[in-house]
XYZ file of C-alpha atoms in Angstrom:
675
model
C 6.932 7.533 -38.969
C 7.980 8.456 -42.730
C 8.969 11.560 -44.720
C 6.156 12.548 -47.162
C 8.434 14.199 -50.387
C 8.334 13.981 -53.862
C 10.662 13.202 -56.844
C 14.151 14.755 -56.793
C 13.714 16.757 -52.781
C 16.645 18.260 -51.863
C 17.182 17.925 -48.079
C 20.175 21.172 -48.739
C 18.212 23.467 -50.178
C 14.641 22.901 -48.291
C 16.381 22.049 -44.583
C 13.987 25.109 -43.256
C 10.441 23.625 -44.316
C 11.193 19.760 -44.149
C 9.570 18.396 -41.223
C 9.418 14.920 -39.920
C 5.707 13.030 -40.041
C 4.066 10.569 -38.328
C 2.676 9.020 -41.553
C 4.233 5.868 -43.891
C 4.862 6.576 -47.369
C 2.156 6.003 -49.441
C 4.242 4.263 -52.231
C 7.568 3.733 -52.441
C 9.886 7.000 -53.859
C 13.585 7.246 -53.584
C 15.045 10.496 -52.179
C 17.439 11.888 -54.473
C 19.736 14.553 -53.331
C 20.755 16.925 -56.369
C 23.382 19.185 -57.341
C 26.096 18.603 -54.401
C 28.067 15.506 -55.294
C 30.567 17.559 -56.779
C 31.945 19.020 -53.461
C 31.534 15.923 -51.529
C 35.284 14.414 -51.639
C 36.940 13.138 -48.975
C 39.622 14.379 -48.137
C 42.586 13.859 -45.991
C 43.580 16.680 -43.781
C 47.152 17.914 -42.813
C 47.975 20.525 -40.256
C 51.217 21.945 -42.350
C 49.321 22.269 -45.312
C 46.559 24.998 -43.607
C 49.639 26.427 -42.586
C 51.812 27.644 -45.727
C 48.540 28.398 -46.937
C 48.277 31.457 -44.289
C 52.031 32.593 -44.604
C 51.104 32.543 -48.657
C 48.004 34.776 -47.690
C 49.315 37.022 -44.789
C 51.262 39.219 -47.058
C 48.212 40.908 -48.711
C 45.862 43.196 -46.583
C 43.101 42.243 -48.938
C 43.256 38.712 -47.987
C 42.418 39.263 -44.199
C 39.255 38.235 -44.195
C 40.057 35.132 -46.201
C 43.418 34.508 -43.791
C 40.718 34.060 -40.843
C 38.265 32.173 -42.930
C 41.094 29.401 -43.966
C 42.371 29.255 -40.033
C 38.834 28.606 -39.066
C 38.085 25.785 -41.627
C 41.247 24.321 -40.493
C 40.829 24.147 -36.793
C 37.147 23.248 -37.494
C 38.562 20.030 -39.811
C 41.285 19.307 -36.882
C 38.654 19.072 -34.136
C 36.469 16.555 -36.861
C 39.873 14.578 -37.655
C 39.118 11.464 -35.685
C 35.804 10.984 -37.315
C 35.084 9.491 -40.629
C 34.172 12.513 -43.268
C 31.554 10.839 -45.465
C 29.648 11.885 -48.523
C 26.205 11.573 -49.481
C 26.806 9.019 -52.384
C 28.244 6.375 -49.297
C 24.306 5.795 -48.333
C 21.381 4.791 -50.130
C 18.390 6.592 -48.349
C 15.471 4.913 -47.308
C 11.943 5.768 -47.683
C 10.724 5.896 -43.925
C 12.018 7.060 -40.595
C 11.144 5.650 -37.170
C 9.425 8.072 -34.800
C 11.480 7.164 -32.190
C 14.016 9.365 -34.414
C 11.828 12.295 -34.237
C 14.162 15.321 -34.483
C 13.234 19.276 -33.738
C 12.339 22.002 -35.341
C 16.069 22.442 -37.120
C 16.260 18.776 -37.801
C 15.741 16.863 -40.779
C 16.162 13.081 -39.547
C 16.912 10.249 -42.518
C 17.401 6.513 -42.245
C 20.115 5.204 -44.828
C 22.570 2.257 -45.494
C 25.987 2.398 -46.148
C 26.201 1.411 -49.638
C 30.143 1.861 -49.801
C 31.518 -1.453 -49.557
C 34.886 -0.454 -48.844
C 33.430 0.845 -45.995
C 33.735 -0.531 -42.695
C 30.361 0.587 -42.019
C 29.167 -1.143 -44.857
C 25.040 -2.449 -45.345
C 25.057 -0.978 -41.923
C 21.499 1.275 -40.961
C 22.581 4.370 -39.982
C 20.883 8.195 -39.147
C 21.433 11.512 -40.836
C 20.882 14.150 -39.044
C 20.754 17.199 -40.892
C 21.741 20.412 -38.877
C 19.920 23.028 -40.685
C 20.690 26.543 -37.977
C 23.877 27.513 -36.342
C 22.820 26.663 -33.080
C 22.300 22.780 -34.148
C 25.092 22.687 -36.218
C 26.988 23.170 -32.768
C 25.018 20.781 -31.301
C 26.572 18.364 -33.816
C 30.265 18.811 -33.938
C 29.704 19.150 -30.237
C 28.856 15.260 -29.862
C 31.978 14.401 -32.439
C 34.037 16.626 -29.817
C 32.548 14.762 -27.041
C 33.624 11.941 -28.601
C 37.176 12.310 -27.997
C 37.063 12.184 -24.204
C 34.328 9.138 -24.424
C 35.827 6.510 -27.181
C 39.004 5.408 -24.560
C 36.936 3.308 -22.944
C 35.498 1.981 -26.233
C 33.729 -0.847 -24.313
C 31.728 1.023 -22.250
C 31.121 4.181 -25.097
C 29.889 1.394 -27.534
C 27.123 0.171 -24.955
C 25.808 3.136 -23.107
C 26.432 5.903 -26.128
C 24.566 6.148 -29.445
C 27.584 5.922 -31.296
C 28.982 8.504 -33.700
C 29.937 7.492 -36.869
C 30.750 10.705 -39.015
C 29.599 13.861 -40.777
C 28.900 15.071 -43.819
C 29.288 18.878 -44.363
C 28.452 20.469 -47.366
C 29.546 24.068 -48.343
C 27.433 26.991 -48.237
C 24.854 26.737 -51.313
C 22.299 30.276 -51.154
C 23.981 31.414 -47.715
C 23.627 28.848 -45.582
C 25.932 25.790 -45.075
C 24.718 22.381 -44.170
C 26.562 19.861 -41.933
C 24.557 16.189 -41.746
C 25.907 13.927 -38.399
C 26.113 10.511 -39.585
C 24.906 8.443 -36.159
C 23.694 5.228 -35.349
C 20.272 3.337 -35.424
C 19.459 1.306 -32.419
C 16.055 0.872 -32.737
C 12.824 2.043 -34.118
C 11.293 3.531 -30.379
C 12.903 5.804 -27.404
C 11.386 5.044 -24.082
C 9.409 7.190 -24.529
C 7.199 5.575 -26.862
C 8.267 2.055 -25.884
C 6.082 3.269 -22.538
C 3.238 4.205 -24.766
C 2.344 0.960 -26.020
C -0.583 -0.994 -24.782
C 1.593 -3.963 -24.706
C 5.271 -2.419 -23.534
C 5.454 -4.859 -20.546
C 5.783 -7.989 -23.233
C 7.262 -6.187 -25.929
C 10.140 -5.088 -24.042
C 10.553 -7.772 -21.514
C 11.038 -9.991 -25.472
C 13.028 -7.091 -26.772
C 15.874 -7.496 -24.638
C 15.007 -11.207 -24.075
C 15.031 -11.476 -20.563
C 16.424 -14.692 -19.659
C 17.726 -16.437 -16.302
C 21.281 -14.857 -17.000
C 20.057 -11.468 -17.473
C 17.761 -11.084 -14.420
C 20.655 -12.651 -12.552
C 22.619 -9.209 -13.430
C 20.046 -6.849 -11.080
C 19.789 -9.686 -8.340
C 17.176 -11.382 -9.323
C 16.619 -15.315 -9.080
C 12.862 -15.571 -11.163
C 11.741 -14.750 -14.130
C 8.229 -14.142 -15.420
C 5.289 -14.130 -12.058
C 2.838 -11.348 -11.108
C 2.603 -8.169 -13.729
C 3.531 -6.119 -10.431
C 6.863 -8.131 -10.439
C 7.950 -8.180 -14.068
C 7.280 -4.776 -14.237
C 9.679 -4.116 -11.273
C 11.998 -6.333 -12.670
C 12.427 -4.460 -15.981
C 12.613 -1.307 -14.087
C 15.189 -2.532 -12.248
C 17.510 -3.239 -15.578
C 16.827 -0.311 -17.158
C 17.707 2.124 -14.180
C 20.684 0.237 -13.546
C 21.364 0.235 -17.027
C 20.625 4.167 -17.458
C 22.581 4.888 -14.200
C 25.746 2.737 -15.909
C 25.377 5.048 -19.090
C 25.094 8.482 -16.515
C 27.715 7.920 -14.403
C 30.242 7.125 -17.123
C 29.866 10.022 -18.490
C 30.120 11.995 -15.031
C 33.743 10.213 -14.655
C 34.645 11.472 -17.571
C 33.614 14.776 -16.543
C 30.440 15.323 -18.609
C 26.829 16.216 -18.147
C 24.407 14.983 -20.553
C 22.194 17.463 -19.502
C 18.889 16.323 -21.937
C 18.070 13.667 -20.315
C 14.562 12.421 -20.870
C 12.594 9.615 -22.067
C 12.827 11.128 -25.857
C 16.355 10.653 -25.910
C 17.032 7.224 -24.220
C 16.522 4.039 -26.766
C 17.045 0.583 -26.057
C 19.388 -1.638 -28.692
C 17.861 -4.911 -29.371
C 21.530 -6.054 -30.328
C 23.392 -5.382 -27.812
C 20.183 -4.939 -25.023
C 21.781 -1.797 -23.802
C 20.432 1.450 -23.029
C 21.656 4.802 -25.081
C 22.111 7.673 -23.645
C 21.403 9.946 -26.631
C 24.101 11.869 -29.219
C 25.404 14.178 -26.854
C 25.196 17.244 -28.401
C 24.515 19.312 -25.449
C 26.784 17.942 -23.204
C 28.740 19.686 -20.767
C 32.116 20.013 -19.211
C 32.242 20.261 -15.177
C 35.334 22.494 -15.223
C 34.757 25.579 -17.908
C 38.533 26.233 -18.222
C 38.878 22.564 -19.399
C 41.361 22.094 -15.553
C 40.697 19.187 -13.279
C 41.451 21.432 -10.379
C 40.079 20.978 -7.126
C 38.834 24.979 -6.739
C 35.858 25.141 -4.792
C 34.065 27.148 -8.174
C 35.396 23.808 -9.877
C 33.516 21.916 -7.783
C 29.934 23.702 -7.457
C 30.152 23.363 -10.878
C 30.812 20.032 -10.824
C 27.811 19.593 -7.919
C 25.644 20.894 -9.853
C 25.704 19.392 -12.610
C 25.599 16.282 -11.996
C 22.699 17.369 -9.607
C 20.525 18.677 -12.407
C 21.660 14.899 -14.323
C 20.144 13.350 -11.675
C 16.688 14.977 -11.196
C 16.330 14.195 -14.888
C 17.009 10.219 -13.685
C 14.607 11.249 -11.276
C 11.441 12.288 -13.729
C 12.484 9.115 -15.848
C 12.381 6.931 -12.966
C 8.676 8.469 -12.132
C 7.219 7.708 -15.335
C 8.309 4.574 -15.507
C 7.094 3.662 -12.171
C 3.901 5.352 -12.626
C 3.243 5.638 -16.240
C -0.199 8.096 -15.670
C 2.999 10.519 -15.740
C 2.744 10.448 -18.905
C -0.350 12.570 -19.147
C 1.041 16.108 -19.475
C -1.763 17.250 -16.799
C -0.815 15.102 -14.697
C 2.624 15.322 -14.930
C 2.293 19.191 -14.610
C 0.932 18.115 -10.764
C 3.644 16.181 -10.068
C 6.103 18.636 -11.086
C 4.649 22.024 -10.134
C 4.644 20.019 -6.386
C 8.523 19.877 -6.361
C 8.212 23.331 -8.219
C 6.923 24.916 -5.045
C 9.543 24.133 -2.807
C 7.508 20.821 -1.256
C 9.938 18.279 0.021
C 9.951 15.263 -2.421
C 9.782 13.004 0.485
C 6.253 13.304 0.939
C 5.515 12.510 -2.969
C 3.333 9.814 -1.787
C 0.133 11.625 -0.210
C 0.304 13.669 -3.383
C 0.581 10.212 -6.024
C -2.147 8.784 -3.534
C -4.543 11.487 -3.799
C -3.885 11.867 -7.894
C -4.135 8.804 -9.016
C -6.677 7.304 -6.207
C -9.135 9.180 -8.600
C -8.307 8.990 -12.082
C -6.176 6.419 -12.720
C -6.509 4.184 -15.943
C -3.991 1.793 -15.399
C -4.400 0.771 -12.034
C -1.638 1.301 -9.248
C 0.638 -0.774 -10.024
C 3.261 1.820 -9.869
C 2.332 2.673 -6.282
C 2.902 -0.995 -5.445
C 6.403 -0.932 -7.300
C 7.470 2.163 -4.836
C 5.495 0.853 -1.427
C 7.830 -2.515 -1.607
C 10.346 -3.412 0.655
C 9.624 -1.018 3.022
C 9.102 1.805 0.744
C 12.320 1.275 -0.576
C 11.079 3.196 -4.235
C 9.988 6.068 -2.550
C 13.171 6.325 -0.481
C 14.995 6.176 -4.268
C 12.566 9.025 -5.552
C 12.629 11.496 -2.938
C 17.066 10.845 -3.250
C 16.777 11.839 -6.940
C 14.732 14.591 -7.011
C 15.765 16.242 -3.990
C 15.017 20.229 -4.185
C 18.913 20.689 -2.693
C 21.393 19.629 -5.155
C 24.141 18.362 -2.490
C 21.316 16.245 -1.185
C 20.816 14.040 -4.228
C 21.712 10.677 -4.638
C 24.655 10.276 -7.293
C 25.487 6.932 -9.816
C 27.142 5.151 -7.618
C 25.157 5.474 -4.328
C 21.972 5.075 -6.531
C 22.868 1.817 -7.836
C 23.587 0.374 -4.367
C 19.638 1.487 -3.219
C 17.766 -1.445 -1.841
C 15.234 -0.511 -4.773
C 17.343 -1.380 -7.687
C 19.281 -4.502 -5.801
C 17.090 -7.811 -6.120
C 16.917 -10.070 -3.934
C 19.824 -12.527 -4.540
C 21.782 -9.166 -3.253
C 22.691 -8.979 0.377
C 22.432 -5.239 0.893
C 23.194 -3.835 4.012
C 20.734 -0.576 4.263
C 21.872 2.853 5.509
C 20.898 4.755 8.859
C 18.289 6.730 7.011
C 16.987 4.094 4.790
C 16.110 2.057 7.948
C 14.280 4.843 9.417
C 12.013 5.266 6.163
C 11.241 2.114 5.972
C 10.194 2.205 9.658
C 7.931 5.135 8.854
C 6.508 3.418 5.575
C 5.679 0.315 7.224
C 4.233 2.024 9.996
C 2.185 4.058 7.680
C 0.791 0.997 5.498
C -0.204 -0.418 8.664
C -2.382 2.752 9.525
C -3.921 3.015 6.004
C -5.741 -0.607 6.149
C -8.006 0.407 9.533
C -7.547 -2.731 10.810
C -6.826 -1.856 14.472
C -6.713 -5.429 16.216
C -4.100 -6.457 18.642
C -1.603 -7.349 16.456
C -1.741 -4.011 14.425
C -2.018 -2.592 17.180
C 1.342 -3.939 19.013
C 3.065 -3.666 15.478
C 2.763 0.168 14.621
C 3.191 0.782 18.863
C 6.344 -1.212 18.225
C 7.121 0.512 15.211
C 6.712 4.073 16.896
C 8.882 2.923 19.925
C 11.712 1.772 16.989
C 11.741 5.521 15.597
C 12.051 6.552 18.791
C 15.220 5.282 19.905
C 16.590 6.209 16.574
C 15.420 9.630 16.097
C 17.909 11.682 13.948
C 17.043 15.149 14.909
C 16.789 14.883 18.785
C 18.214 18.827 19.716
C 15.565 21.630 19.823
C 17.164 23.939 17.388
C 16.400 21.025 14.927
C 13.052 20.510 16.326
C 11.938 24.558 15.533
C 13.234 23.651 11.771
C 11.269 20.639 11.059
C 8.505 21.081 13.316
C 6.449 24.306 11.379
C 4.163 22.779 8.767
C 1.204 21.104 8.018
C 0.988 17.223 9.269
C -2.317 14.552 8.871
C -2.833 11.799 12.050
C -1.887 8.871 11.113
C -2.362 6.654 14.218
C -3.165 6.696 18.111
C -1.835 4.319 20.058
C -4.652 5.803 22.901
C -8.332 3.809 22.725
C -9.880 3.813 19.514
C -13.913 4.223 19.471
C -15.812 4.225 16.927
C -19.229 3.711 15.343
C -20.184 0.559 15.113
C -21.114 -0.792 18.500
C -22.833 1.805 20.013
C -25.907 3.929 19.802
C -24.897 7.775 20.358
C -27.141 11.020 20.661
C -25.062 12.170 16.879
C -23.559 10.328 14.387
C -20.322 11.341 13.891
C -18.006 10.650 10.746
C -14.693 12.149 11.141
C -12.795 13.158 8.210
C -8.971 14.230 8.200
C -7.328 15.285 11.223
C -4.552 17.967 10.870
C -2.379 19.723 12.709
C -0.415 23.079 11.540
C 2.503 23.772 13.425
C 4.139 27.976 12.980
C 7.115 29.403 14.676
C 6.022 33.060 15.892
C 9.430 34.373 16.424
C 12.990 33.284 14.476
C 14.305 34.436 18.140
C 12.385 32.727 20.427
C 11.171 28.705 20.491
C 7.528 29.828 20.808
C 5.470 27.692 18.141
C 1.204 27.914 17.305
C -0.509 24.153 17.255
C -3.424 24.483 15.333
C -5.537 21.311 15.636
C -7.912 21.120 12.607
C -10.818 18.791 12.572
C -13.307 18.146 9.802
C -16.162 15.812 10.308
C -19.715 15.258 8.753
C -22.947 14.641 10.777
C -25.241 12.149 9.550
C -29.072 12.465 10.010
C -31.151 9.430 9.459
C -31.286 6.190 9.858
C -29.305 4.628 6.957
C -26.098 6.131 7.958
C -24.559 2.876 7.150
C -25.471 3.147 3.702
C -25.342 6.761 3.088
C -22.749 8.595 4.756
C -23.957 12.390 3.208
C -24.435 14.234 6.294
C -23.735 18.330 7.147
C -20.748 18.897 7.363
C -18.407 20.357 10.707
C -15.304 21.820 11.401
C -13.325 21.728 15.097
C -10.566 23.945 15.253
C -8.232 24.034 18.745
C -5.567 26.812 19.008
C -2.970 26.992 21.655
C 0.826 28.252 21.902
C 3.541 26.109 23.226
C 6.551 26.689 24.327
C 9.695 24.141 23.038
C 12.198 23.148 25.265
C 15.016 20.491 25.709
C 13.873 17.309 27.514
C 13.832 13.269 27.612
C 11.473 11.028 28.028
C 11.754 8.437 30.624
C 11.371 4.681 30.393
C 9.329 3.615 33.261
C 10.590 0.109 35.938
C 7.889 -2.486 35.354
C 6.917 -4.140 38.311
C 3.516 -5.443 39.796
C 2.001 -1.576 41.209
C 2.869 0.628 38.378
C 1.984 -2.085 34.907
C -1.650 -1.420 35.141
C -1.303 2.080 36.064
C -0.346 2.563 31.986
C -3.007 2.017 29.965
C -0.149 1.223 26.859
C 1.355 -1.772 28.773
C 4.507 -2.845 28.634
C 6.046 -0.805 25.466
C 6.193 2.205 27.696
C 8.342 0.023 30.291
C 12.014 -0.354 30.312
C 12.262 -4.229 30.799
C 9.774 -5.061 27.757
C 11.079 -2.218 25.076
C 14.796 -3.623 26.385
C 13.610 -7.119 25.699
C 12.766 -6.500 22.223
C 15.688 -3.871 21.116
C 18.403 -6.339 22.569
C 17.284 -9.375 19.831
C 19.159 -10.588 17.322
C 16.693 -8.578 14.617
C 17.581 -4.686 16.157
C 20.446 -5.422 17.889
C 22.866 -3.645 15.115
C 20.435 -0.707 14.596
C 20.416 0.590 17.662
C 22.440 3.090 18.501
C 23.488 1.717 22.355
C 24.748 -1.156 23.456
C 22.548 -0.912 26.617
C 18.716 -0.200 26.730
C 18.945 3.502 28.473
C 16.685 4.663 31.063
C 15.573 7.889 29.093
C 16.140 9.619 26.015
C 16.370 12.784 24.401
C 12.970 14.714 23.200
C 11.260 18.077 23.227
C 9.648 18.983 25.832
C 6.187 20.912 25.076
C 4.926 23.831 27.374
C 1.003 24.756 26.610
C -0.575 28.101 27.526
C -4.185 28.754 26.881
C -6.248 26.759 24.678
C -9.279 27.938 22.398
C -11.744 25.638 20.973
C -13.862 26.722 18.422
C -16.720 24.624 15.876
C -18.549 25.336 12.784
C -21.398 23.474 11.715
C -23.566 23.763 8.416
C -27.428 24.617 8.488
C -30.011 23.464 10.142
C -27.426 22.101 12.119
C -25.814 25.582 13.269
C -29.255 27.149 15.372
C -29.739 24.019 17.642
C -27.670 23.968 20.337
C -28.473 20.456 21.718
C -27.574 19.063 18.314
C -24.221 20.870 18.499
C -23.319 20.324 22.566
C -24.329 15.970 21.117
C -21.247 16.847 18.345
C -18.724 17.817 20.427
C -19.424 15.352 22.654
C -19.449 13.046 20.270
C -16.238 14.173 18.377
C -14.587 13.802 22.238
C -15.112 11.103 22.130
C -14.092 9.390 18.705
C -10.662 11.684 18.333
C -7.276 11.199 20.471
C -8.163 13.960 23.426
C -4.307 14.925 22.966
C -6.140 16.597 19.425
C -9.471 18.195 21.604
C -7.395 19.565 24.534
C -3.689 20.602 23.152
C -2.119 21.006 27.088
C -2.089 17.016 26.890
C 0.568 17.388 24.012
C 3.976 17.228 26.376
C 7.041 16.395 24.665
C 8.009 15.070 20.301
C 9.981 12.053 20.313
C 10.681 11.423 16.628
C 10.669 14.122 13.572
C 12.064 14.337 10.155
C 11.110 15.743 6.776
C 8.167 13.038 6.685
C 7.022 11.713 10.148
C 6.550 13.370 13.417
C 5.707 11.375 17.034
C 4.429 13.019 19.401
C 3.953 11.786 23.348
C 0.918 13.069 25.461
C 0.863 13.140 29.301
C -1.217 9.743 29.553
C 1.999 7.974 27.385
C 0.103 7.709 24.196
C 1.763 8.272 20.826
C -0.014 10.256 18.010
C 1.835 9.274 14.458
C 1.882 12.252 11.953
C 2.825 12.704 8.274
C 3.356 15.992 6.668
C 0.801 16.741 4.520
C 1.233 19.256 1.185
C -1.945 17.970 -0.199
C -5.280 19.878 -0.033
C -7.728 17.877 -1.536
C -10.145 21.123 -2.902
C -7.628 22.662 -4.892
C -5.100 19.188 -5.619
C -2.340 20.742 -3.732
């Protein structure tokens, strides 16, 4: 991007109307600054001179306004005395501006080179950011003020912050003064512009000069590989660098407050991410004191949480580049604005990216890797409650940002998340052979062992909502090898739970099953048919209970179709092995586990069919019989649901009277209305 300007252009006089344009100059036209050079004299500032001048002026009442003005000037110069005050003649203005430096409406941006041979920055490319409005000038002076806190650790400052070299202060001319911030040039593109390039992956890899030493810093042991692996490796490098930079600010009592892709730059020189000029950086403590009062701690927590939420948006856009589209990002942000739990973002993104994804689903594959660790980190960064958001240091230790060379000991929360994510992924494959069925049943048993919310009060808080059925450990009957009287294709099966009263443990369950009836002999190729809906309603009382594990013997083993997964000996043999012994919360396998006992009342069943099927009673009877054959019996007759064995913000496991388990995931997505 370049500036289109004419000869003799004065950025000071015309700053309000100047704009950065996204076109290059047609010809090489030098920019000349006229009429201001006489004021640009670099002078040393001493506190004593300011005080003496004020004492002389204090005797005359007519000079009160001049005294206040002089005092403010002295204080302002004192605040800026730790950086260089340049003059315009120190720079050679270049005829173009990089697109990644685009400023706001009250900023005009120039690129320049320092031509003063006596300056330590001689022949260095810098950025001149002319700030015209009072608010913009406050941002520039704040960036210099923040510099005082950060330069104490110069190595980290130079690595992760955009270098502020100094300023140019021009006196008022025509009623408005001008302040020009001089800061470092760190490449032509912001991170947003990098990601918008069609060849962004190989270009960024070349810019960062990825080699074995650089990938070893994120726990990787190889370079190259498939595009998904390369993208994951690059995201780890960028996210870790960005988190280190943000943690550097937080450790100095500052919050960035403006973390966006547009404000993040990658320096090709030191290959570090720069987190902006910090013009809007906010102090954790308003009074400047570092005390541990409740108000200060709350303010600190809120500011850190705000930065971490911004980090979540940056990570989401880096991984799922489809979110660069404003319309898709609007749906993503609306999901969070409505207060939906970010742990359920996967269902939303599957629905959005499954229909219109110009770049494939590489981002979903990245987040699904390592037992869904990416979704877990994203949910912690975007948590609804500020107190639940992850900090920079804990995020740096998260398995998603650590390569295979680093042995990370996962927390119990991550283990639960991984079990649920893996069970969800297996259920989506729709290949229910015996190995898959055994593995799913095993993961469900593990989840029940590690249930984080066994008490009834936890169930009353987490259970209400809409749940989508993923899998049932009972029998599975399809259409392929049968000749049913009615061809019924089951759609989504939802279970909606509402709490009837906050004072009582009464719950209302609604089983909602959508289906289509296929007419004709060409149903294997044409799945279009007449739609229908089955609803089952029942009320439940929730109380504390326990799930018993039966002793395995020859007389009872065959009575339970779920086989060894319900017996104590078989489960104990699995969970006391080396693989799972470290994560089980007990030394000896228990004979029972706490559960939420569900006692049902009457059941009401309603079925709706489209024309002309709703006029044929025999057809309706056949459809209902086929529905009973295909769906789990617990979803048709809710009274057969006897207990709940696992619940969290994302997953739910219910057990039927015959011992089969029903695995659900929380659902916020309405396919008819996008949410």
